[in-house]
mmCIF file of N, CA and C in Angstrom:
data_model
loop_
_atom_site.group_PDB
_atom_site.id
_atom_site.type_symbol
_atom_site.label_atom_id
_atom_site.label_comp_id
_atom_site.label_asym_id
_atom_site.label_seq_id
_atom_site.Cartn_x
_atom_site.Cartn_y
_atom_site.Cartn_z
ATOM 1 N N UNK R 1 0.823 -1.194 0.000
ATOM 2 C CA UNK R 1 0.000 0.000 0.000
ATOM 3 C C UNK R 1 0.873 1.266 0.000
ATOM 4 N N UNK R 2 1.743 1.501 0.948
ATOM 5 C CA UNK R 2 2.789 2.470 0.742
ATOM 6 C C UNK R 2 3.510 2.504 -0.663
ATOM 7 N N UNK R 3 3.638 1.868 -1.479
ATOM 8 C CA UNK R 3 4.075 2.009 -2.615
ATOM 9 C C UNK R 3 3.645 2.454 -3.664
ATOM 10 N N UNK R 4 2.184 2.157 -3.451
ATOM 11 C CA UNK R 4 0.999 2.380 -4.471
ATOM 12 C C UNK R 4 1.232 4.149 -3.679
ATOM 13 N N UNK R 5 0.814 4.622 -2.483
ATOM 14 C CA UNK R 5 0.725 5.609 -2.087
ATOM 15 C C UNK R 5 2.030 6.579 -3.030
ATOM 16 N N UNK R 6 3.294 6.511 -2.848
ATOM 17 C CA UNK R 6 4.559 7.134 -2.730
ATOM 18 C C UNK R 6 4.743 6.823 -4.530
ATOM 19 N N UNK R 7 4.301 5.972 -5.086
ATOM 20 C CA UNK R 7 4.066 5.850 -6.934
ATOM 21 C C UNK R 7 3.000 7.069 -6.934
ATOM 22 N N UNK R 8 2.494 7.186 -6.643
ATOM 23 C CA UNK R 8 1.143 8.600 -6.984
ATOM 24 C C UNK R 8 1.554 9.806 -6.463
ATOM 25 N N UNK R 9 2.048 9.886 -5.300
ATOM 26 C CA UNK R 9 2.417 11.261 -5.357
ATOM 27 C C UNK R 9 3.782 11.671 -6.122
ATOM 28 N N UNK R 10 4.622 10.426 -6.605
ATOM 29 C CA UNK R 10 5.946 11.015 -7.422
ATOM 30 C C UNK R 10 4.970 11.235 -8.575
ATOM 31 N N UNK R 11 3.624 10.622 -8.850
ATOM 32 C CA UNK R 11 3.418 11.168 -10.997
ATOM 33 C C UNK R 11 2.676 12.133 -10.422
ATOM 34 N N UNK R 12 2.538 12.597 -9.101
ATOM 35 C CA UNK R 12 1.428 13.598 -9.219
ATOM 36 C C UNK R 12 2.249 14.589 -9.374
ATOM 37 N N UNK R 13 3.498 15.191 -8.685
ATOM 38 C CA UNK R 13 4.319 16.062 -8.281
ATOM 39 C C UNK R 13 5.029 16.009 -10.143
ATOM 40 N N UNK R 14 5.120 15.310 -10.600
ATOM 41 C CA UNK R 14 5.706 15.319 -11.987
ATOM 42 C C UNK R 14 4.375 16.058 -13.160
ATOM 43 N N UNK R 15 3.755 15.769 -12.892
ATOM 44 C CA UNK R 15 2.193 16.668 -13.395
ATOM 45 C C UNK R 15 1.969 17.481 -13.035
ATOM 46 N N UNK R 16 2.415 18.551 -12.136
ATOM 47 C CA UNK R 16 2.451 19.383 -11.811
ATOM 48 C C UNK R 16 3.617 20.440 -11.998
ATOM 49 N N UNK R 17 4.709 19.932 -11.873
ATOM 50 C CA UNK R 17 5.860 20.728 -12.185
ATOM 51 C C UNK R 17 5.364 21.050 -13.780
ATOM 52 N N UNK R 18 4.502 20.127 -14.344
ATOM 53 C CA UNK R 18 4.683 19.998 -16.248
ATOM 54 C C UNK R 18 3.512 21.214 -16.290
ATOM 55 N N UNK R 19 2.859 21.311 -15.553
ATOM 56 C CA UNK R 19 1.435 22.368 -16.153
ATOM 57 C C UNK R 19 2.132 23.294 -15.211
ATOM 58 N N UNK R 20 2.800 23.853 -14.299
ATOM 59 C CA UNK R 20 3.087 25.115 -13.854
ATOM 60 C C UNK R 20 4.445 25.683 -15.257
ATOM 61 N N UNK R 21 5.342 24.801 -15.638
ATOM 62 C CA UNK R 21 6.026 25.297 -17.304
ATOM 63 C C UNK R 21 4.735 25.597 -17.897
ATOM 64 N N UNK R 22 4.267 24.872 -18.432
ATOM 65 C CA UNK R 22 2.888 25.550 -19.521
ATOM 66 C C UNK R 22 2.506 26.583 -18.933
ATOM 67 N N UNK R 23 2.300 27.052 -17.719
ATOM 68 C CA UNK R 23 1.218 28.248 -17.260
ATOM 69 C C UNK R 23 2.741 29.432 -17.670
ATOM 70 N N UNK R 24 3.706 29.038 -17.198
ATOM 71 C CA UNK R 24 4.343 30.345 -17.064
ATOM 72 C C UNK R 24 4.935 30.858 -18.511
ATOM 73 N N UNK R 25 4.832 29.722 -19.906
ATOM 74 C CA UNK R 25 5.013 30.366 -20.810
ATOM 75 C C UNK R 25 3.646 30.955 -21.678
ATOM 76 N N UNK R 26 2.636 31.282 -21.190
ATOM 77 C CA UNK R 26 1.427 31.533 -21.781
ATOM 78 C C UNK R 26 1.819 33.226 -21.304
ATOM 79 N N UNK R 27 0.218 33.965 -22.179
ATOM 80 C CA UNK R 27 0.265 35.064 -22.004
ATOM 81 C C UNK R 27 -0.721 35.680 -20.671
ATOM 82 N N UNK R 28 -0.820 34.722 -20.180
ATOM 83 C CA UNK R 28 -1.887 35.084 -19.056
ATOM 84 C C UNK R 28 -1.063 34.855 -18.184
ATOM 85 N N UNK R 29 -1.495 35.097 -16.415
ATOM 86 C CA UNK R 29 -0.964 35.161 -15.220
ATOM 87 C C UNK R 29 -1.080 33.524 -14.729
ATOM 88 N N UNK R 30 -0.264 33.628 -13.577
ATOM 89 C CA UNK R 30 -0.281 32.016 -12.348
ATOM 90 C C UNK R 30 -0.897 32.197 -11.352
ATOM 91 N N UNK R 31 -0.516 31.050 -10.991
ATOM 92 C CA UNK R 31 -0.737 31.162 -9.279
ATOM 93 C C UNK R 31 0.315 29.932 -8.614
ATOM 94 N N UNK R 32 0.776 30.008 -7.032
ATOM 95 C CA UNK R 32 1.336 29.246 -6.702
ATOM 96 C C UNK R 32 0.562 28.862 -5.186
ATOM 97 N N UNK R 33 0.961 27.966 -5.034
ATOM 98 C CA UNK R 33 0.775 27.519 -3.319
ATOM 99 C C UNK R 33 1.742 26.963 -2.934
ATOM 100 N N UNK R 34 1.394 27.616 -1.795
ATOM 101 C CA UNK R 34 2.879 27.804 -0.562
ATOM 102 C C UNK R 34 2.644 26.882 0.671
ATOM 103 N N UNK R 35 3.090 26.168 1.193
ATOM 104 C CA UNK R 35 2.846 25.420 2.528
ATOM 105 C C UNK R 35 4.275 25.406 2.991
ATOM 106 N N UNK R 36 3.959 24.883 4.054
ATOM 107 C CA UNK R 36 5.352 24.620 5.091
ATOM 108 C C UNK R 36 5.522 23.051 5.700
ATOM 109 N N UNK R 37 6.543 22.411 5.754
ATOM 110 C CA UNK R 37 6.405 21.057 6.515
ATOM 111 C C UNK R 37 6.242 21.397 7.951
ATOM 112 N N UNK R 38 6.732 22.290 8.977
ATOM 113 C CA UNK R 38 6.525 22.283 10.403
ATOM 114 C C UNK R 38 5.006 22.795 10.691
ATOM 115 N N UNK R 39 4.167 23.311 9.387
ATOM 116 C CA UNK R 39 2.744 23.456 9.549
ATOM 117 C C UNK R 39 2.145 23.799 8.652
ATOM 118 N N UNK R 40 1.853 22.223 8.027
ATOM 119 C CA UNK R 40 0.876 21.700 6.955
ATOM 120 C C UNK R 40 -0.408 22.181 6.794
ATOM 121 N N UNK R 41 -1.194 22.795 7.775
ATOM 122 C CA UNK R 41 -2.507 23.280 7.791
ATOM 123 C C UNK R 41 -2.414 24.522 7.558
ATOM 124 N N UNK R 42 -1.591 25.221 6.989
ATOM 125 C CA UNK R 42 -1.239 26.799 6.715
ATOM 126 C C UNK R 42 -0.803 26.662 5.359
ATOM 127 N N UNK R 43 -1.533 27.400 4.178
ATOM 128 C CA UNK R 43 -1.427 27.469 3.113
ATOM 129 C C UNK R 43 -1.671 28.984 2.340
ATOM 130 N N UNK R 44 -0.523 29.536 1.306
ATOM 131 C CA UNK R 44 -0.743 30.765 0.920
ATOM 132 C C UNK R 44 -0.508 30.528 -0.352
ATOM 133 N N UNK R 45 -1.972 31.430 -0.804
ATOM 134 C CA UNK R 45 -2.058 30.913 -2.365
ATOM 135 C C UNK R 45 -1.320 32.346 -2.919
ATOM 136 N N UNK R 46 -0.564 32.440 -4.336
ATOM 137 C CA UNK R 46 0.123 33.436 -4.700
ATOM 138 C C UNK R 46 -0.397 34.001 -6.151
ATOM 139 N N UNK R 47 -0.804 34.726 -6.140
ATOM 140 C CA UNK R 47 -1.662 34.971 -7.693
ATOM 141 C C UNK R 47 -0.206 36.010 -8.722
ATOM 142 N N UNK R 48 0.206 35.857 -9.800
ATOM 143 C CA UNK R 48 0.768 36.347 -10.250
ATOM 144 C C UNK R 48 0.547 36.803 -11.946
ATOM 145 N N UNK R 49 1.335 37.924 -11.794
ATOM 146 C CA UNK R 49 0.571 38.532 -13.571
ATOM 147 C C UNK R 49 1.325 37.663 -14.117
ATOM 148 N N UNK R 50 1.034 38.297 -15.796
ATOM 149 C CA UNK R 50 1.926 37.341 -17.207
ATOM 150 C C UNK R 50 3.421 38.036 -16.935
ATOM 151 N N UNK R 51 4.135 39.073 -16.149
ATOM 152 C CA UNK R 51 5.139 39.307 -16.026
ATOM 153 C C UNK R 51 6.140 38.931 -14.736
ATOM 154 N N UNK R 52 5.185 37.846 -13.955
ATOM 155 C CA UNK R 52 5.500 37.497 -12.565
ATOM 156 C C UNK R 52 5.705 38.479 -11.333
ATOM 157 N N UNK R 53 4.939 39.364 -12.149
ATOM 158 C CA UNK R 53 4.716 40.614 -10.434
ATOM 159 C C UNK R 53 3.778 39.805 -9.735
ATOM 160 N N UNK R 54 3.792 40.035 -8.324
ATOM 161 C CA UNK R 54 3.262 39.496 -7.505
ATOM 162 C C UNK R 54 1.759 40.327 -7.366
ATOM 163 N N UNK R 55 0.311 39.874 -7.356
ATOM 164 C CA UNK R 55 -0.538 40.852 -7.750
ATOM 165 C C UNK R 55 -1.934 40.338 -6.058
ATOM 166 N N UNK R 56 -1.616 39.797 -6.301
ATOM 167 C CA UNK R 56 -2.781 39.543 -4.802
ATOM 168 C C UNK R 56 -1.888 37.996 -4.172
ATOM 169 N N UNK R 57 -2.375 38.046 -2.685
ATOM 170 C CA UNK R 57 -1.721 36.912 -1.888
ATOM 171 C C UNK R 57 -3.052 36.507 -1.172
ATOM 172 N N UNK R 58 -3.142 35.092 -0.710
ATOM 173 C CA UNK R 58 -4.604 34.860 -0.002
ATOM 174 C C UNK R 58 -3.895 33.444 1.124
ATOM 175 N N UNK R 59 -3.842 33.805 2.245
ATOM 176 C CA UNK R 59 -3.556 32.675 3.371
ATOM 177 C C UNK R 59 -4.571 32.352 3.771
ATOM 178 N N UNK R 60 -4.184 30.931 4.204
ATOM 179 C CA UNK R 60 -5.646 30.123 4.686
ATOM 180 C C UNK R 60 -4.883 29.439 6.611
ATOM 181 N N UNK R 61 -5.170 30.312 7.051
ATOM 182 C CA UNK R 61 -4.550 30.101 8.686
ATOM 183 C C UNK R 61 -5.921 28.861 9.338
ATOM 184 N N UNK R 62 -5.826 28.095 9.015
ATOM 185 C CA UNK R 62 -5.934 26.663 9.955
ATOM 186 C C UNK R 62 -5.385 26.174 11.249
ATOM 187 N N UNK R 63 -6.746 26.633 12.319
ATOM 188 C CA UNK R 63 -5.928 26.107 13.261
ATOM 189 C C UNK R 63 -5.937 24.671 13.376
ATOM 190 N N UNK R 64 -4.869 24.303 14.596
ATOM 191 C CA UNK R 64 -4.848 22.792 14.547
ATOM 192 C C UNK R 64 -6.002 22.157 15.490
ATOM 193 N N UNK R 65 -6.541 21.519 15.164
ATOM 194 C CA UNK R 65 -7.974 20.781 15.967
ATOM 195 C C UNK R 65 -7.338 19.288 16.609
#
């Protein structure tokens, strides 16, 4: 089961690196998300133009339950 697990998140993380290249050579803007390993329930999404200025930021502060 761990294998099946740790096989999916390496093609997921590889599918992802591949569509964030596609987003950043288009003429439209991104976005990124930000987390931390010492606190996984804290996430900041990063919105960016077609020139990679930084244009709005949105955190999601989760406390821990």
């Amino acid at each position: 089961m761990k294998t099946i697990v740790f096989t999916f998140l390496i093609a997921s993380s590889f599918q992802a690196g591949y569509a964030q290249d596609s987003l950043q050579n288009s003429s439209k803007g991104t976005w990124v998300v930000e987390s931390n390993v010492s606190s996984p329930r804290n996430q900041i999404v990063k919105f960016y133009n077609s020139k990679l200025e930084l244009i709005y930021e949105e955190s999601d502060m989760k406390k821990n339950v």
